[in-house]
PDB file of N, CA and C in Angstrom:
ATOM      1  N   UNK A   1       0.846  -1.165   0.000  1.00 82.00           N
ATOM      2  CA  UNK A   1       0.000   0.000   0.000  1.00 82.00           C
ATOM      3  C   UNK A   1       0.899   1.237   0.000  1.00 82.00           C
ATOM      4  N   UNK A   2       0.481   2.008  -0.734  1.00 92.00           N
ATOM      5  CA  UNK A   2       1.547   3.163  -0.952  1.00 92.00           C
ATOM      6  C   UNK A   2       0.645   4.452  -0.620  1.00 92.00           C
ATOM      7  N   UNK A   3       1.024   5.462   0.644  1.00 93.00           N
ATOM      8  CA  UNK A   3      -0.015   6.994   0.941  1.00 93.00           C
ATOM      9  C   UNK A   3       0.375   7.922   0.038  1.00 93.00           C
ATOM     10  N   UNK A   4      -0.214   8.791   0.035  1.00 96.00           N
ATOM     11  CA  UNK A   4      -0.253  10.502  -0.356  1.00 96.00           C
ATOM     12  C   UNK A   4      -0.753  11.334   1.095  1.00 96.00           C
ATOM     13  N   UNK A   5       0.333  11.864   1.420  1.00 96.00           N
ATOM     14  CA  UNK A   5       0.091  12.394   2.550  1.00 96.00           C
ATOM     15  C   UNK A   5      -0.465  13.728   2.544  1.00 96.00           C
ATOM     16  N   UNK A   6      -1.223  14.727   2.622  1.00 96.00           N
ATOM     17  CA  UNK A   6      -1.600  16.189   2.802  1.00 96.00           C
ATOM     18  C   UNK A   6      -1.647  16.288   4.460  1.00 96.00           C
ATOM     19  N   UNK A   7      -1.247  17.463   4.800  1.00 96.00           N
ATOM     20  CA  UNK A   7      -1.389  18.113   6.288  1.00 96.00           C
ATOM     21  C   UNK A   7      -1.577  19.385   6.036  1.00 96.00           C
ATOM     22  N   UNK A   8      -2.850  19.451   6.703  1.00 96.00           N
ATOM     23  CA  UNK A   8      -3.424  21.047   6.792  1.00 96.00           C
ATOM     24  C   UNK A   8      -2.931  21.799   7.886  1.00 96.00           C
ATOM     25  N   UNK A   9      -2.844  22.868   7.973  1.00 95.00           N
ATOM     26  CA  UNK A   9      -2.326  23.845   9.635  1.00 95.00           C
ATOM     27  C   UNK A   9      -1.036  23.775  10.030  1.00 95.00           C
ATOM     28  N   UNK A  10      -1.262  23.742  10.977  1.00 94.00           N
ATOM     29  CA  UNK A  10       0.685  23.517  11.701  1.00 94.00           C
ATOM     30  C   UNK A  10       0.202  22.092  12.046  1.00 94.00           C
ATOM     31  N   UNK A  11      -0.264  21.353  12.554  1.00 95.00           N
ATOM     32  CA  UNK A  11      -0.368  20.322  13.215  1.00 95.00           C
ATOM     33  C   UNK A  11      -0.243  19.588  12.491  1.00 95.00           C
ATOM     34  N   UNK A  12      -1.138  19.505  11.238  1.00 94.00           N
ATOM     35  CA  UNK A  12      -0.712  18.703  10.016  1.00 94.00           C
ATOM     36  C   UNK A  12       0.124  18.996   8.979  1.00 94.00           C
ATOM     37  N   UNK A  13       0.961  20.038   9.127  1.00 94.00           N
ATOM     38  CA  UNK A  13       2.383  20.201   8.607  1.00 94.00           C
ATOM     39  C   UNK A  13       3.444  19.482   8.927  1.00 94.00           C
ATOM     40  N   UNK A  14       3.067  18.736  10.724  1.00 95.00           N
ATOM     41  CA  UNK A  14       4.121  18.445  11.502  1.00 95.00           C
ATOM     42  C   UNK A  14       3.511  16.947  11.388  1.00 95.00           C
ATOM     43  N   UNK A  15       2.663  16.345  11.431  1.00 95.00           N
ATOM     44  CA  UNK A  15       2.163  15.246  10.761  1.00 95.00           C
ATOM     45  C   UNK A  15       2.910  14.982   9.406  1.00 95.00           C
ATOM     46  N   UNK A  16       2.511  15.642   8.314  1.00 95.00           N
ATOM     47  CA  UNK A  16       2.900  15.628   7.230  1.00 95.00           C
ATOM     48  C   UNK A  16       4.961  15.628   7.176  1.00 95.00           C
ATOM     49  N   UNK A  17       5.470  16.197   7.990  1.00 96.00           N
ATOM     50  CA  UNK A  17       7.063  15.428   8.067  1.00 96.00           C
ATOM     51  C   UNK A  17       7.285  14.381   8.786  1.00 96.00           C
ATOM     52  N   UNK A  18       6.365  13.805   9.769  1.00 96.00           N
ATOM     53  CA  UNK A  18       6.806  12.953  10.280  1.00 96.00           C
ATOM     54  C   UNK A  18       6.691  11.462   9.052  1.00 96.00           C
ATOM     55  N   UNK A  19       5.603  11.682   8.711  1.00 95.00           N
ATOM     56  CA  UNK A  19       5.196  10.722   7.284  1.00 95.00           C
ATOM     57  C   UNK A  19       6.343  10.774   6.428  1.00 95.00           C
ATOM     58  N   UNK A  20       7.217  12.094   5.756  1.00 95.00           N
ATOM     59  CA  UNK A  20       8.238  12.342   4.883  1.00 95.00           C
ATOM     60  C   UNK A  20       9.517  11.521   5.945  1.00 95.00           C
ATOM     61  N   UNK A  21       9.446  11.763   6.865  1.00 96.00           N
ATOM     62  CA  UNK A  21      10.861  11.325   7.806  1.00 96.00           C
ATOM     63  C   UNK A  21      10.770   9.528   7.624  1.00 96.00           C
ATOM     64  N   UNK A  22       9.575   9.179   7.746  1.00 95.00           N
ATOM     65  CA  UNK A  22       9.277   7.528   7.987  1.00 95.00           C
ATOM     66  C   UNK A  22       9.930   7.289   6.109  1.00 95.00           C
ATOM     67  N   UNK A  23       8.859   7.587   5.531  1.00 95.00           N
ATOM     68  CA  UNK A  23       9.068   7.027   4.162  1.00 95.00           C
ATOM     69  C   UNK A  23      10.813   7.402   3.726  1.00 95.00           C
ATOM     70  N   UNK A  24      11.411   8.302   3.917  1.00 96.00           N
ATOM     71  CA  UNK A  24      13.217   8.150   4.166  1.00 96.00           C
ATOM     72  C   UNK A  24      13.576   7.276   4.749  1.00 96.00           C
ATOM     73  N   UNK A  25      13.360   6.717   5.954  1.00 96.00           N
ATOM     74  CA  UNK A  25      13.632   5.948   6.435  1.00 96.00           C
ATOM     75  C   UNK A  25      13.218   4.137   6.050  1.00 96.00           C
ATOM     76  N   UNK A  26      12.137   4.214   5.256  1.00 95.00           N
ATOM     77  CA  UNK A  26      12.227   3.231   5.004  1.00 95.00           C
ATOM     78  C   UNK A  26      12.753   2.652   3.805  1.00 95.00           C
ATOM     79  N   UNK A  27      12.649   3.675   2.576  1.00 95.00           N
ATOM     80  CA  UNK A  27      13.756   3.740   1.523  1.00 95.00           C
ATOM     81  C   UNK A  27      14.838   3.436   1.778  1.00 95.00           C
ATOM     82  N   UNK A  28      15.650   3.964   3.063  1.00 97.00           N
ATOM     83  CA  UNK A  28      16.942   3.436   3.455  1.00 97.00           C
ATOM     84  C   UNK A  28      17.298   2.345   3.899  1.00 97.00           C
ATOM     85  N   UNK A  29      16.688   1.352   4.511  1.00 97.00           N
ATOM     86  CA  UNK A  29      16.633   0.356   5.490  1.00 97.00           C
ATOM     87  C   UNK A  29      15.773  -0.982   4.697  1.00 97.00           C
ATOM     88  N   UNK A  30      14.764  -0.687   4.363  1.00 95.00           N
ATOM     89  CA  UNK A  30      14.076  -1.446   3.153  1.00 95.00           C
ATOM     90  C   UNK A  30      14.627  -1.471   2.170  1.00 95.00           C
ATOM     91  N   UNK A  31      14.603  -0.253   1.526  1.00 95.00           N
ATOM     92  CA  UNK A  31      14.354  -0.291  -0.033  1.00 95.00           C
ATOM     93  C   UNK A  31      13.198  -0.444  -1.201  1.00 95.00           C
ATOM     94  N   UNK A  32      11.931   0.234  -0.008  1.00 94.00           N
ATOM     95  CA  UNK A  32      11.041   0.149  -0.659  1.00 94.00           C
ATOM     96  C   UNK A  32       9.935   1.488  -0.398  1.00 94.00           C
ATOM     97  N   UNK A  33       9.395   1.797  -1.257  1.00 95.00           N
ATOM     98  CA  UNK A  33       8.942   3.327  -1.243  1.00 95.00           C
ATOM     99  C   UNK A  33       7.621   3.253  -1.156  1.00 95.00           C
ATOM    100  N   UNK A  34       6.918   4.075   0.321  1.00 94.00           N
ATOM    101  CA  UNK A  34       5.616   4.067   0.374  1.00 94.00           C
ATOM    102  C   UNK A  34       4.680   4.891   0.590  1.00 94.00           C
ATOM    103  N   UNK A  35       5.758   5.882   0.257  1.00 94.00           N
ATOM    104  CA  UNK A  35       4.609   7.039  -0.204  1.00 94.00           C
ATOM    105  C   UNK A  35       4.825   7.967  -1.683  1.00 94.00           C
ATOM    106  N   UNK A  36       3.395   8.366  -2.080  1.00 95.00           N
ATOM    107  CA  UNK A  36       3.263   9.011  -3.411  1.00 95.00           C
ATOM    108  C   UNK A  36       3.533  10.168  -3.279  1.00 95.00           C
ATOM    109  N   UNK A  37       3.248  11.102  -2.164  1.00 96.00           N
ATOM    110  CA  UNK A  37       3.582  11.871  -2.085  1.00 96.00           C
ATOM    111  C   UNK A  37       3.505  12.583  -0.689  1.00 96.00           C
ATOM    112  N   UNK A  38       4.179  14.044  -0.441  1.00 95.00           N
ATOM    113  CA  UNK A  38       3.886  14.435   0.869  1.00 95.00           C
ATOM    114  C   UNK A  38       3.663  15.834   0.926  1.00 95.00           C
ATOM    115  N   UNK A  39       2.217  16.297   1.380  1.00 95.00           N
ATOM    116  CA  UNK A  39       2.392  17.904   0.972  1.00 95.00           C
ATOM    117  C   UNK A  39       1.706  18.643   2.525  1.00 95.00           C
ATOM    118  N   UNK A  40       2.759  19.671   2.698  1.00 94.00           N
ATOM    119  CA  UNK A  40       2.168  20.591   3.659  1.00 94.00           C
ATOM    120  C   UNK A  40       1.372  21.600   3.314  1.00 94.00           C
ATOM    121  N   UNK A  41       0.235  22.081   3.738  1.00 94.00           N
ATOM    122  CA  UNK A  41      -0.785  23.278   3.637  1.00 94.00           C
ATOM    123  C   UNK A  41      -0.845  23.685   4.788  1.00 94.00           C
ATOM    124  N   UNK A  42       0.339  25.424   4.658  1.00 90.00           N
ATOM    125  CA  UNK A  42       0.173  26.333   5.664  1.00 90.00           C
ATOM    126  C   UNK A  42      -1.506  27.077   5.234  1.00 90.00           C
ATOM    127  N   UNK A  43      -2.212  26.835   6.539  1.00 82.00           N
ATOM    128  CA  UNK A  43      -3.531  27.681   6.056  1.00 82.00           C
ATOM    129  C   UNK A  43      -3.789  28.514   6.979  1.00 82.00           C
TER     130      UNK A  43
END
């Protein structure tokens, strides 16, 4: 299963890197990529 992450506000800005930090991390250690994408919305 592969996400697309969006985070709205600050809260889900900070959501939204923790998702970008995991999927690095698992690219590195795996080698396998599971997310489509990752986007912050300052609103």
């Amino acid at each position: 299963m592969k996400l697309m992450v969006v985070g709205l506000g600050q809260c889900g800005g900070r959501i939204a890197d923790e998702f970008a930090r995991l999927g690095i991390r698992a690219r590195a250690r795996r080698k396998i990529n599971i997310l489509t994408g990752v986007f912050a919305v300052n609103t």
